[in-house]
Amino acid sequence: QVQLVESGGGLVQAGGSLRLSCAASGRTFSVYAMGWFRQAPGKEREFVAAINWSGGNTYYADSVKGRFTISRDNAKNTVYLQMNSLKPEDTAVYYCAADEGGYTVVTGSSMYDYWGQGTQVTVSS
């Protein structure tokens, strides 16, 4: 069992930056691949970024490629999402998730085993 707690969300103007953190507790964090998803009001949850267990493999949704960076610190049991050049369409609740199949990155939400409670990101125009 893994518990995930996101933090770092908030209100920012378009063009600004935020860094989300996801702290994990429970089973060994380093064996999990991690992902970030988001859900805007009235929309389905969508994939944002993922990273494998070692941090050596990452993958991004086209909508955030070049603006967002996912990283992890296994010594701190934490995964990060650095978000730059934010746009109003990035407004959503952001969730981190853990996948027990840690060697590869996956984009489907059904592949993830554990989820955090989410953190709100609001980008004003």
GROMACS .gro file of N, CA, C and O in nm:
model
  500
    1GLN      N    1   0.084  -0.119   0.000
    1GLN     CA    2   0.000   0.000   0.000
    1GLN      C    3   0.088   0.125   0.000
    1GLN      O    4   0.189   0.131   0.069
    2VAL      N    5   0.049   0.222  -0.080
    2VAL     CA    6   0.120   0.349  -0.088
    2VAL      C    7   0.021   0.462  -0.065
    2VAL      O    8  -0.089   0.461  -0.121
    3GLN      N    9   0.058   0.558   0.015
    3GLN     CA   10  -0.023   0.678   0.035
    3GLN      C   11   0.047   0.794  -0.036
    3GLN      O   12   0.168   0.813  -0.021
    4LEU      N   13  -0.031   0.871  -0.109
    4LEU     CA   14   0.022   0.982  -0.187
    4LEU      C   15  -0.046   1.112  -0.145
    4LEU      O   16  -0.169   1.116  -0.136
    5VAL      N   17   0.034   1.215  -0.124
    5VAL     CA   18  -0.020   1.345  -0.084
    5VAL      C   19   0.041   1.453  -0.174
    5VAL      O   20   0.163   1.474  -0.170
    6GLU      N   21  -0.044   1.520  -0.250
    6GLU     CA   22   0.002   1.627  -0.338
    6GLU      C   23   0.002   1.761  -0.264
    6GLU      O   24  -0.077   1.782  -0.172
    7SER      N   25   0.088   1.850  -0.309
    7SER     CA   26   0.092   1.986  -0.257
    7SER      C   27   0.151   2.077  -0.364
    7SER      O   28   0.206   2.029  -0.464
    8GLY      N   29   0.137   2.208  -0.342
    8GLY     CA   30   0.198   2.304  -0.433
    8GLY      C   31   0.103   2.371  -0.529
    8GLY      O   32   0.144   2.459  -0.604
    9GLY      N   33  -0.022   2.330  -0.528
    9GLY     CA   34  -0.118   2.395  -0.616
    9GLY      C   35  -0.149   2.536  -0.569
    9GLY      O   36  -0.109   2.579  -0.461
   10GLY      N   37  -0.221   2.610  -0.653
   10GLY     CA   38  -0.259   2.745  -0.616
   10GLY      C   39  -0.307   2.824  -0.735
   10GLY      O   40  -0.336   2.768  -0.841
   11LEU      N   41  -0.314   2.956  -0.715
   11LEU     CA   42  -0.359   3.047  -0.819
   11LEU      C   43  -0.238   3.120  -0.876
   11LEU      O   44  -0.155   3.173  -0.801
   12VAL      N   45  -0.227   3.121  -1.008
   12VAL     CA   46  -0.113   3.186  -1.073
   12VAL      C   47  -0.163   3.253  -1.201
   12VAL      O   48  -0.261   3.207  -1.262
   13GLN      N   49  -0.096   3.359  -1.241
   13GLN     CA   50  -0.132   3.426  -1.365
   13GLN      C   51  -0.075   3.349  -1.485
   13GLN      O   52   0.025   3.278  -1.473
   14ALA      N   53  -0.139   3.366  -1.598
   14ALA     CA   54  -0.089   3.305  -1.721
   14ALA      C   55   0.055   3.346  -1.744
   14ALA      O   56   0.091   3.463  -1.725
   15GLY      N   57   0.135   3.248  -1.784
   15GLY     CA   58   0.278   3.271  -1.804
   15GLY      C   59   0.362   3.241  -1.682
   15GLY      O   60   0.485   3.236  -1.691
   16GLY      N   61   0.298   3.221  -1.569
   16GLY     CA   62   0.369   3.194  -1.446
   16GLY      C   63   0.406   3.048  -1.431
   16GLY      O   64   0.385   2.966  -1.522
   17SER      N   65   0.460   3.016  -1.314
   17SER     CA   66   0.509   2.881  -1.286
   17SER      C   67   0.460   2.832  -1.151
   17SER      O   68   0.434   2.913  -1.060
   18LEU      N   69   0.449   2.703  -1.140
   18LEU     CA   70   0.421   2.636  -1.013
   18LEU      C   71   0.497   2.505  -1.012
   18LEU      O   72   0.524   2.446  -1.118
   19ARG      N   73   0.531   2.458  -0.893
   19ARG     CA   74   0.590   2.326  -0.880
   19ARG      C   75   0.503   2.243  -0.787
   19ARG      O   76   0.486   2.279  -0.670
   20LEU      N   77   0.450   2.135  -0.838
   20LEU     CA   78   0.372   2.043  -0.758
   20LEU      C   79   0.464   1.936  -0.701
   20LEU      O   80   0.560   1.894  -0.765
   21SER      N   81   0.432   1.893  -0.580
   21SER     CA   82   0.504   1.784  -0.516
   21SER      C   83   0.405   1.675  -0.479
   21SER      O   84   0.288   1.702  -0.450
   22CYS      N   85   0.452   1.554  -0.478
   22CYS     CA   86   0.372   1.440  -0.436
   22CYS      C   87   0.459   1.354  -0.345
   22CYS      O   88   0.555   1.292  -0.390
   23ALA      N   89   0.425   1.354  -0.218
   23ALA     CA   90   0.501   1.278  -0.119
   23ALA      C   91   0.436   1.142  -0.099
   23ALA      O   92   0.315   1.132  -0.080
   24ALA      N   93   0.519   1.039  -0.101
   24ALA     CA   94   0.470   0.902  -0.088
   24ALA      C   95   0.514   0.842   0.044
   24ALA      O   96   0.624   0.868   0.092
   25SER      N   97   0.429   0.761   0.100
   25SER     CA   98   0.462   0.685   0.221
   25SER      C   99   0.406   0.544   0.205
   25SER      O  100   0.318   0.520   0.126
   26GLY      N  101   0.462   0.455   0.286
   26GLY     CA  102   0.417   0.317   0.277
   26GLY      C  103   0.525   0.230   0.217
   26GLY      O  104   0.639   0.232   0.263
   27ARG      N  105   0.492   0.157   0.115
   27ARG     CA  106   0.588   0.066   0.053
   27ARG      C  107   0.698   0.144  -0.018
   27ARG      O  108   0.690   0.263  -0.039
   28THR      N  109   0.803   0.074  -0.054
   28THR     CA  110   0.921   0.135  -0.113
   28THR      C  111   0.886   0.216  -0.237
   28THR      O  112   0.842   0.162  -0.337
   29PHE      N  113   0.909   0.346  -0.227
   29PHE     CA  114   0.869   0.438  -0.332
   29PHE      C  115   0.946   0.412  -0.461
   29PHE      O  116   0.891   0.424  -0.571
   30SER      N  117   1.071   0.374  -0.449
   30SER     CA  118   1.158   0.367  -0.565
   30SER      C  119   1.119   0.258  -0.664
   30SER      O  120   1.166   0.259  -0.777
   31VAL      N  121   1.031   0.166  -0.628
   31VAL     CA  122   0.993   0.061  -0.722
   31VAL      C  123   0.878   0.104  -0.813
   31VAL      O  124   0.846   0.034  -0.909
   32TYR      N  125   0.817   0.216  -0.782
   32TYR     CA  126   0.698   0.256  -0.856
   32TYR      C  127   0.731   0.353  -0.969
   32TYR      O  128   0.812   0.444  -0.954
   33ALA      N  129   0.663   0.335  -1.082
   33ALA     CA  130   0.655   0.443  -1.179
   33ALA      C  131   0.549   0.540  -1.128
   33ALA      O  132   0.454   0.501  -1.060
   34MET      N  133   0.568   0.668  -1.159
   34MET     CA  134   0.477   0.771  -1.110
   34MET      C  135   0.421   0.851  -1.226
   34MET      O  136   0.487   0.872  -1.327
   35GLY      N  137   0.300   0.897  -1.207
   35GLY     CA  138   0.238   0.979  -1.310
   35GLY      C  139   0.163   1.096  -1.251
   35GLY      O  140   0.126   1.096  -1.132
   36TRP      N  141   0.145   1.196  -1.334
   36TRP     CA  142   0.058   1.309  -1.300
   36TRP      C  143  -0.058   1.312  -1.401
   36TRP      O  144  -0.036   1.297  -1.522
   37PHE      N  145  -0.176   1.333  -1.348
   37PHE     CA  146  -0.297   1.348  -1.427
   37PHE      C  147  -0.367   1.476  -1.384
   37PHE      O  148  -0.336   1.532  -1.279
   38ARG      N  149  -0.462   1.520  -1.464
   38ARG     CA  150  -0.540   1.637  -1.426
   38ARG      C  151  -0.683   1.620  -1.474
   38ARG      O  152  -0.711   1.549  -1.570
   39GLN      N  153  -0.772   1.690  -1.405
   39GLN     CA  154  -0.913   1.687  -1.440
   39GLN      C  155  -0.971   1.826  -1.425
   39GLN      O  156  -0.973   1.881  -1.314
   40ALA      N  157  -1.017   1.880  -1.536
   40ALA     CA  158  -1.082   2.009  -1.536
   40ALA      C  159  -1.232   1.990  -1.518
   40ALA      O  160  -1.285   1.882  -1.548
   41PRO      N  161  -1.304   2.092  -1.471
   41PRO     CA  162  -1.448   2.079  -1.451
   41PRO      C  163  -1.519   2.037  -1.580
   41PRO      O  164  -1.497   2.093  -1.686
   42GLY      N  165  -1.603   1.935  -1.567
   42GLY     CA  166  -1.680   1.888  -1.682
   42GLY      C  167  -1.602   1.805  -1.782
   42GLY      O  168  -1.656   1.768  -1.886
   43LYS      N  169  -1.477   1.776  -1.752
   43LYS     CA  170  -1.395   1.698  -1.844
   43LYS      C  171  -1.346   1.572  -1.777
   43LYS      O  172  -1.344   1.561  -1.654
   44GLU      N  173  -1.302   1.477  -1.859
   44GLU     CA  174  -1.247   1.354  -1.805
   44GLU      C  175  -1.103   1.376  -1.757
   44GLU      O  176  -1.035   1.468  -1.802
   45ARG      N  177  -1.059   1.289  -1.669
   45ARG     CA  178  -0.922   1.294  -1.622
   45ARG      C  179  -0.829   1.263  -1.739
   45ARG      O  180  -0.853   1.171  -1.815
   46GLU      N  181  -0.721   1.342  -1.750
   46GLU     CA  182  -0.629   1.321  -1.860
   46GLU      C  183  -0.486   1.308  -1.812
   46GLU      O  184  -0.447   1.366  -1.710
   47PHE      N  185  -0.409   1.233  -1.889
   47PHE     CA  186  -0.268   1.213  -1.858
   47PHE      C  187  -0.190   1.341  -1.881
   47PHE      O  188  -0.215   1.413  -1.978
   48VAL      N  189  -0.092   1.366  -1.793
   48VAL     CA  190  -0.006   1.483  -1.807
   48VAL      C  191   0.140   1.441  -1.829
   48VAL      O  192   0.203   1.480  -1.926
   49ALA      N  193   0.193   1.361  -1.736
   49ALA     CA  194   0.333   1.322  -1.746
   49ALA      C  195   0.356   1.197  -1.662
   49ALA      O  196   0.280   1.169  -1.570
   50ALA      N  197   0.462   1.124  -1.696
   50ALA     CA  198   0.496   1.004  -1.620
   50ALA      C  199   0.647   0.986  -1.617
   50ALA      O  200   0.719   1.035  -1.705
   51ILE      N  201   0.693   0.913  -1.516
   51ILE     CA  202   0.836   0.888  -1.498
   51ILE      C  203   0.853   0.747  -1.445
   51ILE      O  204   0.774   0.701  -1.362
   52ASN      N  205   0.957   0.678  -1.492
   52ASN     CA  206   0.975   0.541  -1.445
   52ASN      C  207   1.047   0.540  -1.310
   52ASN      O  208   1.078   0.645  -1.252
   53TRP      N  209   1.074   0.420  -1.259
   53TRP     CA  210   1.123   0.407  -1.122
   53TRP      C  211   1.255   0.478  -1.098
   53TRP      O  212   1.278   0.533  -0.990
   54SER      N  213   1.341   0.480  -1.199
   54SER     CA  214   1.474   0.537  -1.180
   54SER      C  215   1.480   0.685  -1.219
   54SER      O  216   1.578   0.752  -1.188
   55GLY      N  217   1.379   0.732  -1.288
   55GLY     CA  218   1.383   0.869  -1.339
   55GLY      C  219   1.447   0.879  -1.475
   55GLY      O  220   1.457   0.987  -1.532
   56GLY      N  221   1.491   0.767  -1.530
   56GLY     CA  222   1.560   0.769  -1.657
   56GLY      C  223   1.470   0.773  -1.779
   56GLY      O  224   1.518   0.792  -1.891
   57ASN      N  225   1.343   0.756  -1.757
   57ASN     CA  226   1.248   0.754  -1.868
   57ASN      C  227   1.127   0.839  -1.831
   57ASN      O  228   1.065   0.816  -1.726
   58THR      N  229   1.097   0.937  -1.914
   58THR     CA  230   0.982   1.023  -1.890
   58THR      C  231   0.898   1.033  -2.017
   58THR      O  232   0.945   1.004  -2.127
   59TYR      N  233   0.772   1.073  -1.997
   59TYR     CA  234   0.681   1.087  -2.111
   59TYR      C  235   0.581   1.196  -2.077
   59TYR      O  236   0.538   1.210  -1.962
   60TYR      N  237   0.545   1.275  -2.180
   60TYR     CA  238   0.456   1.389  -2.158
   60TYR      C  239   0.342   1.391  -2.259
   60TYR      O  240   0.357   1.348  -2.374
   61ALA      N  241   0.230   1.444  -2.215
   61ALA     CA  242   0.122   1.474  -2.307
   61ALA      C  243   0.168   1.586  -2.400
   61ALA      O  244   0.245   1.674  -2.360
   62ASP      N  245   0.120   1.583  -2.523
   62ASP     CA  246   0.160   1.686  -2.620
   62ASP      C  247   0.126   1.826  -2.569
   62ASP      O  248   0.198   1.922  -2.598
   63SER      N  249   0.018   1.837  -2.496
   63SER     CA  250  -0.029   1.969  -2.452
   63SER      C  251   0.064   2.035  -2.351
   63SER      O  252   0.056   2.157  -2.331
   64VAL      N  253   0.152   1.959  -2.288
   64VAL     CA  254   0.241   2.016  -2.186
   64VAL      C  255   0.388   2.000  -2.222
   64VAL      O  256   0.474   2.054  -2.151
   65LYS      N  257   0.417   1.931  -2.330
   65LYS     CA  258   0.556   1.906  -2.369
   65LYS      C  259   0.629   2.038  -2.391
   65LYS      O  260   0.579   2.128  -2.457
   66GLY      N  261   0.748   2.048  -2.332
   66GLY     CA  262   0.826   2.171  -2.343
   66GLY      C  263   0.796   2.274  -2.236
   66GLY      O  264   0.871   2.370  -2.220
   67ARG      N  265   0.686   2.255  -2.163
   67ARG     CA  266   0.649   2.348  -2.055
   67ARG      C  267   0.656   2.284  -1.918
   67ARG      O  268   0.689   2.351  -1.820
   68PHE      N  269   0.624   2.157  -1.909
   68PHE     CA  270   0.622   2.085  -1.781
   68PHE      C  271   0.739   1.988  -1.776
   68PHE      O  272   0.780   1.930  -1.877
   69THR      N  273   0.789   1.966  -1.655
   69THR     CA  274   0.896   1.869  -1.633
   69THR      C  275   0.863   1.784  -1.511
   69THR      O  276   0.838   1.838  -1.403
   70ILE      N  277   0.865   1.654  -1.530
   70ILE     CA  278   0.844   1.562  -1.418
   70ILE      C  279   0.980   1.512  -1.372
   70ILE      O  280   1.071   1.488  -1.453
   71SER      N  281   0.995   1.500  -1.241
   71SER     CA  282   1.120   1.449  -1.184
   71SER      C  283   1.087   1.378  -1.053
   71SER      O  284   0.975   1.388  -1.003
   72ARG      N  285   1.185   1.307  -1.000
   72ARG     CA  286   1.162   1.237  -0.873
   72ARG      C  287   1.290   1.235  -0.792
   72ARG      O  288   1.402   1.238  -0.847
   73ASP      N  289   1.272   1.228  -0.662
   73ASP     CA  290   1.383   1.213  -0.568
   73ASP      C  291   1.349   1.093  -0.482
   73ASP      O  292   1.269   1.104  -0.387
   74ASN      N  293   1.407   0.980  -0.514
   74ASN     CA  294   1.373   0.858  -0.442
   74ASN      C  295   1.420   0.862  -0.297
   74ASN      O  296   1.362   0.795  -0.211
   75ALA      N  297   1.522   0.938  -0.269
   75ALA     CA  298   1.568   0.951  -0.130
   75ALA      C  299   1.466   1.026  -0.045
   75ALA      O  300   1.459   1.006   0.077
   76LYS      N  301   1.386   1.110  -0.109
   76LYS     CA  302   1.284   1.187  -0.037
   76LYS      C  303   1.144   1.133  -0.061
   76LYS      O  304   1.046   1.193  -0.015
   77ASN      N  305   1.133   1.023  -0.135
   77ASN     CA  306   1.002   0.963  -0.164
   77ASN      C  307   0.906   1.065  -0.225
   77ASN      O  308   0.788   1.070  -0.188
   78THR      N  309   0.957   1.143  -0.317
   78THR     CA  310   0.877   1.253  -0.370
   78THR      C  311   0.893   1.261  -0.523
   78THR      O  312   1.004   1.243  -0.575
   79VAL      N  313   0.782   1.289  -0.589
   79VAL     CA  314   0.783   1.318  -0.731
   79VAL      C  315   0.734   1.461  -0.750
   79VAL      O  316   0.650   1.510  -0.673
   80TYR      N  317   0.791   1.528  -0.850
   80TYR     CA  318   0.762   1.669  -0.873
   80TYR      C  319   0.705   1.690  -1.013
   80TYR      O  320   0.733   1.613  -1.105
   81LEU      N  321   0.631   1.798  -1.028
   81LEU     CA  322   0.589   1.843  -1.159
   81LEU      C  323   0.615   1.993  -1.166
   81LEU      O  324   0.543   2.071  -1.102
   82GLN      N  325   0.719   2.031  -1.237
   82GLN     CA  326   0.750   2.172  -1.258
   82GLN      C  327   0.670   2.220  -1.378
   82GLN      O  328   0.683   2.165  -1.488
   83MET      N  329   0.588   2.321  -1.355
   83MET     CA  330   0.499   2.372  -1.460
   83MET      C  331   0.536   2.516  -1.491
   83MET      O  332   0.524   2.603  -1.405
   84ASN      N  333   0.582   2.539  -1.612
   84ASN     CA  334   0.620   2.673  -1.657
   84ASN      C  335   0.528   2.719  -1.770
   84ASN      O  336   0.457   2.637  -1.831
   85SER      N  337   0.530   2.848  -1.797
   85SER     CA  338   0.449   2.905  -1.905
   85SER      C  339   0.304   2.858  -1.896
   85SER      O  340   0.245   2.815  -1.996
   86LEU      N  341   0.249   2.868  -1.779
   86LEU     CA  342   0.114   2.816  -1.756
   86LEU      C  343   0.010   2.894  -1.836
   86LEU      O  344   0.023   3.016  -1.858
   87LYS      N  345  -0.092   2.820  -1.878
   87LYS     CA  346  -0.201   2.876  -1.957
   87LYS      C  347  -0.333   2.855  -1.884
   87LYS      O  348  -0.344   2.762  -1.803
   88PRO      N  349  -0.434   2.937  -1.912
   88PRO     CA  350  -0.564   2.916  -1.847
   88PRO      C  351  -0.617   2.774  -1.868
   88PRO      O  352  -0.682   2.719  -1.777
   89GLU      N  353  -0.588   2.715  -1.980
   89GLU     CA  354  -0.637   2.578  -2.006
   89GLU      C  355  -0.565   2.472  -1.923
   89GLU      O  356  -0.605   2.355  -1.927
   90ASP      N  357  -0.463   2.511  -1.848
   90ASP     CA  358  -0.399   2.419  -1.755
   90ASP      C  359  -0.474   2.411  -1.622
   90ASP      O  360  -0.441   2.329  -1.536
   91THR      N  361  -0.575   2.493  -1.605
   91THR     CA  362  -0.655   2.493  -1.483
   91THR      C  363  -0.723   2.359  -1.465
   91THR      O  364  -0.794   2.311  -1.554
   92ALA      N  365  -0.700   2.297  -1.349
   92ALA     CA  366  -0.755   2.164  -1.322
   92ALA      C  367  -0.714   2.122  -1.181
   92ALA      O  368  -0.630   2.187  -1.118
   93VAL      N  369  -0.773   2.013  -1.136
   93VAL     CA  370  -0.721   1.944  -1.019
   93VAL      C  371  -0.616   1.845  -1.069
   93VAL      O  372  -0.642   1.767  -1.161
   94TYR      N  373  -0.497   1.853  -1.009
   94TYR     CA  374  -0.386   1.768  -1.049
   94TYR      C  375  -0.368   1.655  -0.948
   94TYR      O  376  -0.366   1.678  -0.827
   95TYR      N  377  -0.357   1.533  -1.001
   95TYR     CA  378  -0.343   1.415  -0.920
   95TYR      C  379  -0.211   1.344  -0.951
   95TYR      O  380  -0.172   1.336  -1.069
   96CYS      N  381  -0.146   1.293  -0.848
   96CYS     CA  382  -0.034   1.204  -0.874
   96CYS      C  383  -0.082   1.060  -0.852
   96CYS      O  384  -0.178   1.035  -0.779
   97ALA      N  385  -0.013   0.969  -0.917
   97ALA     CA  386  -0.051   0.828  -0.912
   97ALA      C  387   0.073   0.741  -0.918
   97ALA      O  388   0.175   0.781  -0.975
   98ALA      N  389   0.062   0.622  -0.860
   98ALA     CA  390   0.174   0.527  -0.855
   98ALA      C  391   0.136   0.398  -0.926
   98ALA      O  392   0.026   0.345  -0.907
   99ASP      N  393   0.229   0.349  -1.005
   99ASP     CA  394   0.211   0.225  -1.080
   99ASP      C  395   0.314   0.123  -1.033
   99ASP      O  396   0.434   0.149  -1.038
  100GLU      N  397   0.267   0.008  -0.989
  100GLU     CA  398   0.357  -0.095  -0.937
  100GLU      C  399   0.448  -0.153  -1.045
  100GLU      O  400   0.553  -0.207  -1.012
  101GLY      N  401   0.412  -0.140  -1.169
  101GLY     CA  402   0.499  -0.184  -1.278
  101GLY      C  403   0.599  -0.076  -1.311
  101GLY      O  404   0.588  -0.010  -1.414
  102GLY      N  405   0.697  -0.056  -1.225
  102GLY     CA  406   0.778   0.063  -1.226
  102GLY      C  407   0.880   0.081  -1.335
  102GLY      O  408   0.937   0.189  -1.348
  103TYR      N  409   0.906  -0.022  -1.416
  103TYR     CA  410   1.016  -0.011  -1.511
  103TYR      C  411   0.981   0.069  -1.635
  103TYR      O  412   1.069   0.118  -1.704
  104THR      N  413   0.854   0.081  -1.665
  104THR     CA  414   0.812   0.154  -1.784
  104THR      C  415   0.717   0.266  -1.742
  104THR      O  416   0.664   0.266  -1.631
  105VAL      N  417   0.696   0.359  -1.832
  105VAL     CA  418   0.599   0.464  -1.807
  105VAL      C  419   0.472   0.431  -1.885
  105VAL      O  420   0.477   0.381  -1.997
  106VAL      N  421   0.359   0.457  -1.824
  106VAL     CA  422   0.231   0.430  -1.887
  106VAL      C  423   0.144   0.554  -1.879
  106VAL      O  424   0.158   0.635  -1.788
  107THR      N  425   0.054   0.568  -1.975
  107THR     CA  426  -0.030   0.687  -1.981
  107THR      C  427  -0.174   0.663  -1.941
  107THR      O  428  -0.246   0.757  -1.912
  108GLY      N  429  -0.217   0.539  -1.939
  108GLY     CA  430  -0.356   0.510  -1.907
  108GLY      C  431  -0.381   0.512  -1.758
  108GLY      O  432  -0.309   0.450  -1.680
  109SER      N  433  -0.485   0.584  -1.717
  109SER     CA  434  -0.513   0.597  -1.574
  109SER      C  435  -0.545   0.462  -1.510
  109SER      O  436  -0.517   0.441  -1.392
  110SER      N  437  -0.601   0.370  -1.588
  110SER     CA  438  -0.637   0.240  -1.532
  110SER      C  439  -0.515   0.156  -1.496
  110SER      O  440  -0.527   0.057  -1.424
  111MET      N  441  -0.397   0.195  -1.546
  111MET     CA  442  -0.273   0.121  -1.517
  111MET      C  443  -0.215   0.157  -1.382
  111MET      O  444  -0.123   0.092  -1.334
  112TYR      N  445  -0.264   0.263  -1.321
  112TYR     CA  446  -0.209   0.310  -1.194
  112TYR      C  447  -0.285   0.250  -1.076
  112TYR      O  448  -0.407   0.234  -1.080
  113ASP      N  449  -0.210   0.218  -0.973
  113ASP     CA  450  -0.265   0.143  -0.860
  113ASP      C  451  -0.306   0.230  -0.742
  113ASP      O  452  -0.394   0.191  -0.665
  114TYR      N  453  -0.239   0.343  -0.726
  114TYR     CA  454  -0.265   0.430  -0.610
  114TYR      C  455  -0.274   0.574  -0.658
  114TYR      O  456  -0.201   0.615  -0.749
  115TRP      N  457  -0.361   0.650  -0.589
  115TRP     CA  458  -0.386   0.789  -0.627
  115TRP      C  459  -0.384   0.880  -0.506
  115TRP      O  460  -0.424   0.839  -0.396
  116GLY      N  461  -0.340   1.003  -0.528
  116GLY     CA  462  -0.352   1.105  -0.425
  116GLY      C  463  -0.488   1.170  -0.431
  116GLY      O  464  -0.573   1.137  -0.514
  117GLN      N  465  -0.508   1.268  -0.342
  117GLN     CA  466  -0.638   1.332  -0.329
  117GLN      C  467  -0.653   1.450  -0.424
  117GLN      O  468  -0.764   1.500  -0.444
  118GLY      N  469  -0.543   1.496  -0.482
  118GLY     CA  470  -0.547   1.604  -0.579
  118GLY      C  471  -0.516   1.739  -0.519
  118GLY      O  472  -0.534   1.763  -0.399
  119THR      N  473  -0.464   1.829  -0.603
  119THR     CA  474  -0.437   1.967  -0.565
  119THR      C  475  -0.483   2.058  -0.678
  119THR      O  476  -0.461   2.028  -0.795
  120GLN      N  477  -0.550   2.167  -0.641
  120GLN     CA  478  -0.609   2.257  -0.740
  120GLN      C  479  -0.504   2.352  -0.797
  120GLN      O  480  -0.429   2.415  -0.722
  121VAL      N  481  -0.502   2.361  -0.928
  121VAL     CA  482  -0.420   2.461  -0.998
  121VAL      C  483  -0.515   2.548  -1.079
  121VAL      O  484  -0.593   2.498  -1.159
  122THR      N  485  -0.508   2.679  -1.056
  122THR     CA  486  -0.591   2.773  -1.128
  122THR      C  487  -0.502   2.877  -1.194
  122THR      O  488  -0.421   2.941  -1.127
  123VAL      N  489  -0.517   2.891  -1.325
  123VAL     CA  490  -0.437   2.986  -1.402
  123VAL      C  491  -0.530   3.094  -1.454
  123VAL      O  492  -0.622   3.065  -1.532
  124SER      N  493  -0.507   3.216  -1.412
  124SER     CA  494  -0.591   3.327  -1.455
  124SER      C  495  -0.533   3.393  -1.580
  124SER      O  496  -0.412   3.399  -1.598
  125SER      N  497  -0.623   3.444  -1.662
  125SER     CA  498  -0.578   3.508  -1.788
  125SER      C  499  -0.552   3.656  -1.770
  125SER      O  500  -0.582   3.714  -1.667
   0.00000   0.00000   0.00000
